PDB file of C-alpha atoms in Angstrom:
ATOM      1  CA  UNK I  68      -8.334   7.739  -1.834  1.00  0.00           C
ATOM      2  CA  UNK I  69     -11.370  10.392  -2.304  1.00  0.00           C
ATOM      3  CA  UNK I  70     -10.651   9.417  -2.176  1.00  0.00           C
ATOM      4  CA  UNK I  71     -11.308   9.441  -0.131  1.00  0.00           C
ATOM      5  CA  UNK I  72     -10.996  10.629  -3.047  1.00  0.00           C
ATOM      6  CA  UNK I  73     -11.042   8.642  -1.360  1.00  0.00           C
ATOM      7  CA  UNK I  74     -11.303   9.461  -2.341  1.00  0.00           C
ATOM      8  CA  UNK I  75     -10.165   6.453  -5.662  1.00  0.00           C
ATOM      9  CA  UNK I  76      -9.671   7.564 -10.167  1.00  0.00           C
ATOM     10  CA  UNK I  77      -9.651   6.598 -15.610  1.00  0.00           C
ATOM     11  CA  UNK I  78     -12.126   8.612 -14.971  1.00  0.00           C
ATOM     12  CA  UNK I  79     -15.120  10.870 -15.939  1.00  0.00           C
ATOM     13  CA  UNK I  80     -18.707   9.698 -14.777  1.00  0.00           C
ATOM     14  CA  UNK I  81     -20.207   7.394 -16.886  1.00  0.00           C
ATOM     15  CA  UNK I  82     -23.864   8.116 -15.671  1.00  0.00           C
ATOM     16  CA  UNK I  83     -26.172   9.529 -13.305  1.00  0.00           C
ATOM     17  CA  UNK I  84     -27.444   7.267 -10.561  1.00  0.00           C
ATOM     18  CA  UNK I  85     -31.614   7.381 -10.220  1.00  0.00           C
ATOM     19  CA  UNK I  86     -33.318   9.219  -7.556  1.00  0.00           C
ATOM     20  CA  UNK I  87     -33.774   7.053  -4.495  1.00  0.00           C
ATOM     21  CA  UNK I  88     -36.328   6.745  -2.535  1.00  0.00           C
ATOM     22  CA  UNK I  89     -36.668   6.830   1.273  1.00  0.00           C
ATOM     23  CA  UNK I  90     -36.023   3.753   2.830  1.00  0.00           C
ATOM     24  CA  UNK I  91     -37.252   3.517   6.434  1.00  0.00           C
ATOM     25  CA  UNK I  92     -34.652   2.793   9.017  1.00  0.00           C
ATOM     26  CA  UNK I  93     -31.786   3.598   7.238  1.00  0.00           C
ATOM     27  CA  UNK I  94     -29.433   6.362   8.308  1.00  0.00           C
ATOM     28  CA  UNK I  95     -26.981   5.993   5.650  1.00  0.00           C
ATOM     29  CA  UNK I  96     -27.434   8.553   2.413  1.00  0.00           C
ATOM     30  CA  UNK I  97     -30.276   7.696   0.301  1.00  0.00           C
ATOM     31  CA  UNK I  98     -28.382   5.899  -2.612  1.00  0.00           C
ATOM     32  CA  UNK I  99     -26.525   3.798   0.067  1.00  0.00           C
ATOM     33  CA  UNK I 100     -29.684   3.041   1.323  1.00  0.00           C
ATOM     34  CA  UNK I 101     -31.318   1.673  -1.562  1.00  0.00           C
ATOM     35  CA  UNK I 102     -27.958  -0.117  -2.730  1.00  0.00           C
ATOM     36  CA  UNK I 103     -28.246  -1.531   0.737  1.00  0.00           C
ATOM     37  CA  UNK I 104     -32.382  -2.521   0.267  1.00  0.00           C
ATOM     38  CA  UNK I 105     -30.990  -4.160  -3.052  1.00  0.00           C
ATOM     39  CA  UNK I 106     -28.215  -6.365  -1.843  1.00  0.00           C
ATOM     40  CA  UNK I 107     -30.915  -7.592   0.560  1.00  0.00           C
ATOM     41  CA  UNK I 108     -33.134  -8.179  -1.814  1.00  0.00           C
ATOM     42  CA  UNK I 109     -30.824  -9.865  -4.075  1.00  0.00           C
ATOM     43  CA  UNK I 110     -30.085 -12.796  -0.445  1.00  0.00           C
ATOM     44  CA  UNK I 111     -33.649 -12.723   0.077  1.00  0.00           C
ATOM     45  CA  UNK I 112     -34.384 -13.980  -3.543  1.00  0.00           C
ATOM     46  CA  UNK I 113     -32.110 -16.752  -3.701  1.00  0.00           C
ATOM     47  CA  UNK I 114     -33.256 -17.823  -0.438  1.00  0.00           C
ATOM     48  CA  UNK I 115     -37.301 -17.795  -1.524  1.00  0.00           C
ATOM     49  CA  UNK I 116     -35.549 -19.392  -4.976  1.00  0.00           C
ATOM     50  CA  UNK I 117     -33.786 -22.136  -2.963  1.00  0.00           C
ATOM     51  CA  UNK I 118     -36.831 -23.131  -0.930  1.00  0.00           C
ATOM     52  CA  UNK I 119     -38.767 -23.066  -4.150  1.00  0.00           C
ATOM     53  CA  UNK I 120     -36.565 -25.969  -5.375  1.00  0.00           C
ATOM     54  CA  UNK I 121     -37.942 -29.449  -4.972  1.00  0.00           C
ATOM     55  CA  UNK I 122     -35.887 -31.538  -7.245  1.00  0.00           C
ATOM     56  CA  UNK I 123     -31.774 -31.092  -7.081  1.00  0.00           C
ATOM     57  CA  UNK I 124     -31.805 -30.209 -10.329  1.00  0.00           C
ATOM     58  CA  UNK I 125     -34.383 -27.253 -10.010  1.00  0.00           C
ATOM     59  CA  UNK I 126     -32.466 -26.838  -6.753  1.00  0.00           C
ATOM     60  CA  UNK I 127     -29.435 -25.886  -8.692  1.00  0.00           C
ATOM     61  CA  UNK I 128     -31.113 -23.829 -11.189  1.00  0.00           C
ATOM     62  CA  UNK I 129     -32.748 -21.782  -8.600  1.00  0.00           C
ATOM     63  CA  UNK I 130     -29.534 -21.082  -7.005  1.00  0.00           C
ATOM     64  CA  UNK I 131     -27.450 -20.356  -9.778  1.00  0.00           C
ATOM     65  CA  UNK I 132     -30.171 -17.496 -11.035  1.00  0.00           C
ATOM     66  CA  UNK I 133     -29.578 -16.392  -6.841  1.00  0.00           C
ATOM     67  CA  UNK I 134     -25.999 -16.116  -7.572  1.00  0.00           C
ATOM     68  CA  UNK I 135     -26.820 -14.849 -10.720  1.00  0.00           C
ATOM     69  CA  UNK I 136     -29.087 -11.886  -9.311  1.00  0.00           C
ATOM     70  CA  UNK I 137     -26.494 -11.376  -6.069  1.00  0.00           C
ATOM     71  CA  UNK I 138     -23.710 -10.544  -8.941  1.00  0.00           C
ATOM     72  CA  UNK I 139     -25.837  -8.355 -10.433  1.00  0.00           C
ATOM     73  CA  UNK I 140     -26.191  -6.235  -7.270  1.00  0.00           C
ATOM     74  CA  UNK I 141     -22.729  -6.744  -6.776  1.00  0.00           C
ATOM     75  CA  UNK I 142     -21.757  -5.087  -9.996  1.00  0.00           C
ATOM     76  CA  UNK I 143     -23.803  -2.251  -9.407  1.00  0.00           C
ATOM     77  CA  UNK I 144     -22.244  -1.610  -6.234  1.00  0.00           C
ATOM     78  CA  UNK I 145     -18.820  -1.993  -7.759  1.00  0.00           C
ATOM     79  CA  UNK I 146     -19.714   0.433 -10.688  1.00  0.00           C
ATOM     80  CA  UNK I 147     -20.714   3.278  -8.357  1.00  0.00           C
ATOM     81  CA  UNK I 148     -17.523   2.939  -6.504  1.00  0.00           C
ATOM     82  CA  UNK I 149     -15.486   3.238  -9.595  1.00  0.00           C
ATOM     83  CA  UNK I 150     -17.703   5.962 -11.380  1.00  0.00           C
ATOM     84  CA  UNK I 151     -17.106   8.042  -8.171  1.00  0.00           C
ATOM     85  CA  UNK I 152     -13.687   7.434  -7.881  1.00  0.00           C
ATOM     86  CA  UNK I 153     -13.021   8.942 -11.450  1.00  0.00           C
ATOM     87  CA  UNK I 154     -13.230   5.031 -12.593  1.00  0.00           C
ATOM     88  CA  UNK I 155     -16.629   4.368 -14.499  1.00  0.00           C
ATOM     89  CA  UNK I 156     -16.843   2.275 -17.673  1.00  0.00           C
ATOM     90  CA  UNK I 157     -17.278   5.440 -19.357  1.00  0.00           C
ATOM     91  CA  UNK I 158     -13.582   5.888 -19.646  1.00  0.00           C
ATOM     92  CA  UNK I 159     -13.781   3.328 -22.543  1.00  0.00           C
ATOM     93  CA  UNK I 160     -16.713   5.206 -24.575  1.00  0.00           C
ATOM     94  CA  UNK I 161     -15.738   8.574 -24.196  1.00  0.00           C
ATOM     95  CA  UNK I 162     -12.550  11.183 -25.296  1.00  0.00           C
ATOM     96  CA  UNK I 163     -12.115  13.136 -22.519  1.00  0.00           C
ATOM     97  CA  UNK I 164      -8.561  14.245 -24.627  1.00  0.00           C
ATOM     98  CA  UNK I 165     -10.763  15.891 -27.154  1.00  0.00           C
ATOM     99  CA  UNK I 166     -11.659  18.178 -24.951  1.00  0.00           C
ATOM    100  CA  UNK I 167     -14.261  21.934 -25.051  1.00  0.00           C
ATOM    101  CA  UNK I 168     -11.326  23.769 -23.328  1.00  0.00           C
ATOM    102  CA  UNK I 169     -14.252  26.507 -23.414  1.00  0.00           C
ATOM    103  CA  UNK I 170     -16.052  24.683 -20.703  1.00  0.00           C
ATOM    104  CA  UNK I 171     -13.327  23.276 -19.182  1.00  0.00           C
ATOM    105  CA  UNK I 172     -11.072  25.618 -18.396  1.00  0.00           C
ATOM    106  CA  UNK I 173      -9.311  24.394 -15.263  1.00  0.00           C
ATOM    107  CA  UNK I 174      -8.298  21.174 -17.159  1.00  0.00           C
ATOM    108  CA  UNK I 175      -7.070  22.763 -20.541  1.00  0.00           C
ATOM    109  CA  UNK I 176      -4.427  24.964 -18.357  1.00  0.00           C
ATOM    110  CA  UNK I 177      -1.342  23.651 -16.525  1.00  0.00           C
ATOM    111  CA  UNK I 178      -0.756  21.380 -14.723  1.00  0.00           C
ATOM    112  CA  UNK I 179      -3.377  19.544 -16.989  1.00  0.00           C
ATOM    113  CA  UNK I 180      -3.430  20.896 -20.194  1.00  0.00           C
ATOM    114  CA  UNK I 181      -5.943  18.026 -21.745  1.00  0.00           C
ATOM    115  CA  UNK I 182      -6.168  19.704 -24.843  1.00  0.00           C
ATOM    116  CA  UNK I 183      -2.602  17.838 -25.557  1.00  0.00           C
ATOM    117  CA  UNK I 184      -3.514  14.250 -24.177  1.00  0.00           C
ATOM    118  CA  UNK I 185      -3.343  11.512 -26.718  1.00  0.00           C
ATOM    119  CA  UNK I 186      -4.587   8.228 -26.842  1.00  0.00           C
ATOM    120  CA  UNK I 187      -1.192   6.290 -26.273  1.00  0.00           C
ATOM    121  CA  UNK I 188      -1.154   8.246 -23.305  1.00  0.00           C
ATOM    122  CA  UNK I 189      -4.809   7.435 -22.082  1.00  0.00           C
ATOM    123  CA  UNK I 190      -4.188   3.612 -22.893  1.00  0.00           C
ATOM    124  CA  UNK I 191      -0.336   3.865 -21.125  1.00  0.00           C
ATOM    125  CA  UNK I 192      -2.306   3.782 -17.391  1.00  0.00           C
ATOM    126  CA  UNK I 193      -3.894   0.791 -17.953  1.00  0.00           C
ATOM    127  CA  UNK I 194      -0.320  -0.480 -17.465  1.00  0.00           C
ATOM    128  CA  UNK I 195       0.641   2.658 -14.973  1.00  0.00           C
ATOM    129  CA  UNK I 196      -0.353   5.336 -13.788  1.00  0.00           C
ATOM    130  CA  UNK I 197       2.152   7.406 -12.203  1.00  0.00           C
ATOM    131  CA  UNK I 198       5.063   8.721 -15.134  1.00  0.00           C
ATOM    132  CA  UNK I 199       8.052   6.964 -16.197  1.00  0.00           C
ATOM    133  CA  UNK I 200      10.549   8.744 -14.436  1.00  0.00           C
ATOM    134  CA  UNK I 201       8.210   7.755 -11.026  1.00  0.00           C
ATOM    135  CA  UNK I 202       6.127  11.016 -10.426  1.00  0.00           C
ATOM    136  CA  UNK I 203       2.546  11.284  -9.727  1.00  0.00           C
ATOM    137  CA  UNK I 204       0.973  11.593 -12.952  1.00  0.00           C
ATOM    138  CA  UNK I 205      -1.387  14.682 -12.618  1.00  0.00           C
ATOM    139  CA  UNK I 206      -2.924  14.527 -16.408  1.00  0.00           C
ATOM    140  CA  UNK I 207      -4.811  12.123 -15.503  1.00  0.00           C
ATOM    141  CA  UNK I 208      -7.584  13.826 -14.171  1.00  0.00           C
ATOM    142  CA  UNK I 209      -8.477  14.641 -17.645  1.00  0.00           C
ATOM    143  CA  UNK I 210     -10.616  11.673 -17.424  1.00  0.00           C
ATOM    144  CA  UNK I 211     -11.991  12.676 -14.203  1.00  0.00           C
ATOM    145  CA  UNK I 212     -13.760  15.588 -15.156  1.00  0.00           C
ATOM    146  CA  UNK I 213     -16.691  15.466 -12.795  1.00  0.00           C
ATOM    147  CA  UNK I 214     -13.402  16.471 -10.389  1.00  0.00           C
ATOM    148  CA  UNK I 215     -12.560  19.537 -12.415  1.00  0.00           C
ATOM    149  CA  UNK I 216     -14.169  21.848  -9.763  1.00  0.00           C
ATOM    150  CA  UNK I 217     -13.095  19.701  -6.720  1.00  0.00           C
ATOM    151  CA  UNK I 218      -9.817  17.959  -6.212  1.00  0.00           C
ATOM    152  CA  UNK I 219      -8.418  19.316  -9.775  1.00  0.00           C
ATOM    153  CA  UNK I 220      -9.182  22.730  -9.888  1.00  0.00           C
ATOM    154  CA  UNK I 221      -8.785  23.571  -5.798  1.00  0.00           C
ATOM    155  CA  UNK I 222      -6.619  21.337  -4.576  1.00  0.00           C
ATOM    156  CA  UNK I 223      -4.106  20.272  -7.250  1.00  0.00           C
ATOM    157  CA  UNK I 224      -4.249  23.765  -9.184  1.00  0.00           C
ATOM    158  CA  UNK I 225      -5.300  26.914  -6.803  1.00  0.00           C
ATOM    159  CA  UNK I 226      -3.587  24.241  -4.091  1.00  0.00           C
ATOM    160  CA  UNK I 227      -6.966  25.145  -1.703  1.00  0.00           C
ATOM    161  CA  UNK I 228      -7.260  21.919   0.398  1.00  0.00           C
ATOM    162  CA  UNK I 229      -9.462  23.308   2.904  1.00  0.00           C
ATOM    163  CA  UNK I 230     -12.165  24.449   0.248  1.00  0.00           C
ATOM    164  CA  UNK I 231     -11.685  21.102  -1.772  1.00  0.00           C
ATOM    165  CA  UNK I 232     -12.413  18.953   1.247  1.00  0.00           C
ATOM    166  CA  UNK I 233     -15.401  20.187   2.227  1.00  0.00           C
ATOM    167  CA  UNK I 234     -16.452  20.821  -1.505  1.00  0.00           C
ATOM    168  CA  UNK I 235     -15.390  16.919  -2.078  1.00  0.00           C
ATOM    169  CA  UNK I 236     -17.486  15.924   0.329  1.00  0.00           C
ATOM    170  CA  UNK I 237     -20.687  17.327  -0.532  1.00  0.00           C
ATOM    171  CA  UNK I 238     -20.533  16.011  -3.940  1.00  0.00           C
ATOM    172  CA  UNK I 239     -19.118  12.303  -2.689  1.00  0.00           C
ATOM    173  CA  UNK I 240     -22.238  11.862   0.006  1.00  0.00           C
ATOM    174  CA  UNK I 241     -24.623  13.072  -2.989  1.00  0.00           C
ATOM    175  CA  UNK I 242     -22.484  10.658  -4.479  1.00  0.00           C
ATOM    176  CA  UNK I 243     -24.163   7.629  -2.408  1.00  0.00           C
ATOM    177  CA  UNK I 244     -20.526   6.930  -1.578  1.00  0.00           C
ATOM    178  CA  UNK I 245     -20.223   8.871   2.109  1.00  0.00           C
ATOM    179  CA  UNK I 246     -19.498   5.617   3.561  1.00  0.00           C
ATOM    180  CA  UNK I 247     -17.046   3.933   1.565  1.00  0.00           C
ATOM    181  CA  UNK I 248     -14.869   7.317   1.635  1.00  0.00           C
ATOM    182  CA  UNK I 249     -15.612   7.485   5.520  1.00  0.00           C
ATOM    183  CA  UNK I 250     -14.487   3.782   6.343  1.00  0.00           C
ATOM    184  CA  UNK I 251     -10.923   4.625   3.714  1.00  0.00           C
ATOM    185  CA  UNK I 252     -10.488   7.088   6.055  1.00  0.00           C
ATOM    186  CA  UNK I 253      -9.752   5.473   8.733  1.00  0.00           C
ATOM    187  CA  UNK I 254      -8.812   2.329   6.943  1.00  0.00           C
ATOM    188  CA  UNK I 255      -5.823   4.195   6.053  1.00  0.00           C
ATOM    189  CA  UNK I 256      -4.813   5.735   9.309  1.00  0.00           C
ATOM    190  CA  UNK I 257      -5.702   9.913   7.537  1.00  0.00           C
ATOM    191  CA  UNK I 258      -7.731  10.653  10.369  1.00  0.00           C
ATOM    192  CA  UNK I 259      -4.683  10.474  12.966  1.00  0.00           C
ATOM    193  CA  UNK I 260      -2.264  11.536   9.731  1.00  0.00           C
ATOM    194  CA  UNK I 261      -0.626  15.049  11.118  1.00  0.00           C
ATOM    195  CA  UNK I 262       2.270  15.186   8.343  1.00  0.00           C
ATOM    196  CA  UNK I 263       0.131  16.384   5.616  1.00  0.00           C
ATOM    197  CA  UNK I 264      -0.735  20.188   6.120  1.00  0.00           C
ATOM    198  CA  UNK I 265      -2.994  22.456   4.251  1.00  0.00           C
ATOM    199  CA  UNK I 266       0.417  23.645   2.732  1.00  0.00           C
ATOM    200  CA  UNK I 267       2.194  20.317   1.544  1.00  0.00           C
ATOM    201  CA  UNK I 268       2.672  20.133  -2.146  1.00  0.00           C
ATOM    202  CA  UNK I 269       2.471  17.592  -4.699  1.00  0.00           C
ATOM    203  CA  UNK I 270       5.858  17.080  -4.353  1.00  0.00           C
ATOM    204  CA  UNK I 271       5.959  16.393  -0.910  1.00  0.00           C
ATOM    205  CA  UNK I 272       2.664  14.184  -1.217  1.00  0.00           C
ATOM    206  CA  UNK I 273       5.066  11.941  -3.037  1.00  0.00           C
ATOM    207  CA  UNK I 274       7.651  11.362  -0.221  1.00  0.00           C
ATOM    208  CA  UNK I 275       5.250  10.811   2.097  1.00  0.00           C
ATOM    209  CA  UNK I 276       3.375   8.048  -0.367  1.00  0.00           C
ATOM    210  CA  UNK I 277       7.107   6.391  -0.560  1.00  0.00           C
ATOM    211  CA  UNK I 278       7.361   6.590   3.306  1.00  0.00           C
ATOM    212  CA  UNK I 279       3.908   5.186   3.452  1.00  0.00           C
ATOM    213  CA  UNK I 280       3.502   2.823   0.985  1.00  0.00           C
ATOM    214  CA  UNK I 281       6.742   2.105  -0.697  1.00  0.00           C
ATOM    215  CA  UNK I 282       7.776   3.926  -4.145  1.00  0.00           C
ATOM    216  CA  UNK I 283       7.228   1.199  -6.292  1.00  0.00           C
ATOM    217  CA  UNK I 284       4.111  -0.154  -5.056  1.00  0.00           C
ATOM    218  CA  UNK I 285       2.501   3.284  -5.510  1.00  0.00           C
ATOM    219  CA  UNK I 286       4.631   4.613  -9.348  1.00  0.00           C
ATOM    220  CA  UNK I 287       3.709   0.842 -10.699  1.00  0.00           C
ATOM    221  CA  UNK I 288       0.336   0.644  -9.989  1.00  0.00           C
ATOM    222  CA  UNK I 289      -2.431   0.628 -12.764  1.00  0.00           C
ATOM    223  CA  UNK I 290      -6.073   2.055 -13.326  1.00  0.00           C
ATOM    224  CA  UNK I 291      -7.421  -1.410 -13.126  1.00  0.00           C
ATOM    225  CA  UNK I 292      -5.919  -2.150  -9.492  1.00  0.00           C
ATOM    226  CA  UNK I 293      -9.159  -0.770  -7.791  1.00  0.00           C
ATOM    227  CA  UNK I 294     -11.410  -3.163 -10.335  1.00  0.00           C
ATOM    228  CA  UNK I 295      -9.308  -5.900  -9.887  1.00  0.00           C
ATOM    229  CA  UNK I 296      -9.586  -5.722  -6.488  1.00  0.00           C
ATOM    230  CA  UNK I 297     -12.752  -5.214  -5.924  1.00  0.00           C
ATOM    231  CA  UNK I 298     -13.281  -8.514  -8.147  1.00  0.00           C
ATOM    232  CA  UNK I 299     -10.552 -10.260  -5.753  1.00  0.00           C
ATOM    233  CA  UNK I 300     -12.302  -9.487  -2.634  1.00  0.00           C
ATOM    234  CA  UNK I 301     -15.971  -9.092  -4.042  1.00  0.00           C
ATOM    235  CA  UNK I 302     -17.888  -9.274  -0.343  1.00  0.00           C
ATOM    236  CA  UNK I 303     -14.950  -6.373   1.261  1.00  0.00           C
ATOM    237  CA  UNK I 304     -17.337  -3.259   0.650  1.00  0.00           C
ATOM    238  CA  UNK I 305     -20.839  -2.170   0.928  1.00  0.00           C
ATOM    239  CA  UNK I 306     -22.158   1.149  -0.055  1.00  0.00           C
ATOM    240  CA  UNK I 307     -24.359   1.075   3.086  1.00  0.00           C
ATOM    241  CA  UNK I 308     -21.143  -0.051   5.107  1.00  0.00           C
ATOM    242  CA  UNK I 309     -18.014   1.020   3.477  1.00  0.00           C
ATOM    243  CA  UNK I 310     -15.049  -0.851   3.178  1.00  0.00           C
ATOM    244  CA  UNK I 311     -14.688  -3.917   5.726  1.00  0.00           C
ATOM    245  CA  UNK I 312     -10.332  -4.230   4.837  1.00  0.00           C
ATOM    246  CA  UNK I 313      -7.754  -2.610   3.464  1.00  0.00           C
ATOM    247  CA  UNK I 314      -7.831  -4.804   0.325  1.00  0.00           C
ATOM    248  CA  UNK I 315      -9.518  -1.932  -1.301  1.00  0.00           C
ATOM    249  CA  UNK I 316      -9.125   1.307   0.291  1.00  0.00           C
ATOM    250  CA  UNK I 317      -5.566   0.521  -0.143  1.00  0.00           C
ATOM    251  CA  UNK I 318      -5.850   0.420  -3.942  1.00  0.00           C
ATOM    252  CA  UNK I 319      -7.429   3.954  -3.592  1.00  0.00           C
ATOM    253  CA  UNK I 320      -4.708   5.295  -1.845  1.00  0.00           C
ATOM    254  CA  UNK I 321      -1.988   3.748  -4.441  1.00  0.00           C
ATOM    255  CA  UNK I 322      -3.616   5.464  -7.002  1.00  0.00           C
ATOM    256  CA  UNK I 323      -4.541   8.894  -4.981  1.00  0.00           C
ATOM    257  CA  UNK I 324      -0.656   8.987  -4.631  1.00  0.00           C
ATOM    258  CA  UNK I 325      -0.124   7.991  -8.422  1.00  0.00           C
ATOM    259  CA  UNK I 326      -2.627  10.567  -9.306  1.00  0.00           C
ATOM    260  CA  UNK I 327      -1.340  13.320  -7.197  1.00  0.00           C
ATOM    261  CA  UNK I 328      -4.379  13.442  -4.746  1.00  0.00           C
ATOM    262  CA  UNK I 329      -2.603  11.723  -1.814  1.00  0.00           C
ATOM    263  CA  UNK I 330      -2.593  15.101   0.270  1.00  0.00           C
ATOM    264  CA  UNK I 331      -6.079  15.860  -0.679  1.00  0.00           C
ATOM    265  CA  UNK I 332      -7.520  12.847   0.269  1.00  0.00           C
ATOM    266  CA  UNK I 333      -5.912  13.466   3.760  1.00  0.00           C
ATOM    267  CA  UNK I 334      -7.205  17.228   4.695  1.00  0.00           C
ATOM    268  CA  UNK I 335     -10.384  15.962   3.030  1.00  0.00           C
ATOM    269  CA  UNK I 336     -10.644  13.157   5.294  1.00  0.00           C
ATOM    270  CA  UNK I 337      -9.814  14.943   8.675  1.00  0.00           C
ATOM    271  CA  UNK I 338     -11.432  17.822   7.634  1.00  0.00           C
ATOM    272  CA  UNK I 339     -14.851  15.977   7.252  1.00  0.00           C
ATOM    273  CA  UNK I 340     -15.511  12.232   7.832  1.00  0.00           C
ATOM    274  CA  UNK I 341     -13.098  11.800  11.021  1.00  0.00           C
ATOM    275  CA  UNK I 342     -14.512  14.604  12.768  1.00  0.00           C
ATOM    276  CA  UNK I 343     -18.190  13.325  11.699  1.00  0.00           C
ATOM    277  CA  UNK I 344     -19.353  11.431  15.248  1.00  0.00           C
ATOM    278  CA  UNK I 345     -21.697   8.820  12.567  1.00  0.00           C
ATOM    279  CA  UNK I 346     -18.227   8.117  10.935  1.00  0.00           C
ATOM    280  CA  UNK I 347     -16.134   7.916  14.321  1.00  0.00           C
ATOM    281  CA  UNK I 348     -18.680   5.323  15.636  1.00  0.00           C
ATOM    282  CA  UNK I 349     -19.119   3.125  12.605  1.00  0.00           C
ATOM    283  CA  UNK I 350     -15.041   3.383  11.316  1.00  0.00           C
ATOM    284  CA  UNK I 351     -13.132   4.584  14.333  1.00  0.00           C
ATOM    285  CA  UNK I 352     -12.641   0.955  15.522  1.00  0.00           C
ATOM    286  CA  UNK I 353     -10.124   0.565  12.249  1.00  0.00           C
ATOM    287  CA  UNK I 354      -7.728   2.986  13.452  1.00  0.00           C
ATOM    288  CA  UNK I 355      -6.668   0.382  16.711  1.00  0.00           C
ATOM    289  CA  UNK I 356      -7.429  -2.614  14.372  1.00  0.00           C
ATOM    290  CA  UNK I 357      -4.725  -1.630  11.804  1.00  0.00           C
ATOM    291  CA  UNK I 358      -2.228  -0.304  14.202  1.00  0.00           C
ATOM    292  CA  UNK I 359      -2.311   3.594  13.146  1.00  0.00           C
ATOM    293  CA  UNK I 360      -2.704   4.411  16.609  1.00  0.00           C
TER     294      UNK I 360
END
């Protein structure tokens, strides 16, 4: 979606998350860990905050800075989901279209060929992704160029989905995001999925996203649809516990089919998280739930 890859999408990552530190009695990756020991600590503050309180009005001041510190840990969260996904706030500083096609390679040949994006065109997929005529839209992983060895260069260009999943994956869990990519996996039924193959094209990606999700939900959806609703449903996702609905993962798969990942996403999800027995336990549950099996 990856996202899985989810993978998920614009798109380059805006910076490097800090080393985390061991947190004992968590078996989720490290950074999921800690973002997990923060949202606690965020409730546990505006609880010690609340019983601080003796008058109402100190009462209310105390639990507005609560909420105040809870949205901060929220919006951390919610930026490491989108800076994995190819969505960080770093697509706003940056010119990924003004691109060193020296160290870039994959993404200054075809199908990409970012040397040629302009800034209308950038600024077009905050209104849509996917291209006019209703095709996935494959240029835009010129702003996801932490993906130029992974989904861009082997799956969409060499068209290597086996070697992209597992390569996806290493970088995603590294990523802190191993569980939010696991739980879209099975969110969105791609661990019992057996139409995609390790052969299915682009092209064939996008008849499968019509049968799946309807052709204009997935060629009129936007780069802000995973922000938006992660804002709409700010308590569905954890990075210790993935996502808890489809309200998200399902904007990651609209835009993995509007960015031409929809078939990667899939291999890299049954190639990795559904066959992962931590995954099956904590996720496998969805697959009943949402009626893929």
């Amino acid at each position: 979606r990856s996202s899985a890859s989810w993978s998920f999408p614009l798109f380059v990552l805006a910076c490097q998350p800090t080393q985390p530190v061991a947190i004992e009695g968590c078996s989720a990756s490290p950074l999921a860990c800690q973002a997990s020991a923060e949202d606690e600590a965020g409730g546990a503050l505006g609880l010690m905050q609340f019983k601080s309180g003796h008058a109402s009005s100190q009462q209310g001041t105390n639990t507005a800075e609560a909420s105040s510190g809870r949205n901060e840990v929220d919006a951390r969260a919610r930026e490491r989901l989108l800076e994995a996904r190819g969505l960080g706030s770093g697509r706003e500083v940056g010119h990924p279209w003004d691109i060193d096609c020296a160290e870039h390679e994959t993404l200054c040949a075809a199908p990409f060929n970012c040397q040629n994006l302009t800034s209308e065109q950038v600024k077009s997929w905050k209104t849509r992704v996917a291209t006019a005529d209703g095709h996935s839209d494959l240029r835009t992983w010129c702003n996801a160029v932490e993906h130029e060895n992974g989904i861009a260069k082997l799956c969409i260009a060499k068209h290597d989905l086996k070697s992209n999943a597992q390569v996806t994956y290493d970088m995603q869990v590294k990523a802190g995001v191993g569980e939010l990519d696991g739980s879209y996996c099975f969110l969105e039924g791609y661990c019992v999925d057996t139409e995609v193959t390790y052969n299915t094209t682009v092209e064939e990606a996008e008849a499968l996203c019509d049968a799946k999700y309807g052709h204009e939900n997935w060629t009129s959806v936007s780069n802000n649809v995973a922000t938006e609703a992660s804002l709409l449903h700010p308590f569905s996702f954890s990075l210790a516990t993935g996502f808890h609905t489809r309200d998200l993962s399902k904007a990651f798969a609209l835009l993995a089919c509007a960015m031409g990942n929809y078939h990667c996403d899939v291999v890299y999800c049954r190639d990795t998280y559904c066959k992962n027995p931590h995954y099956v336990e904590r996720y496998g549950h969805f697959l009943k739930e949402y009626g893929w099996v």
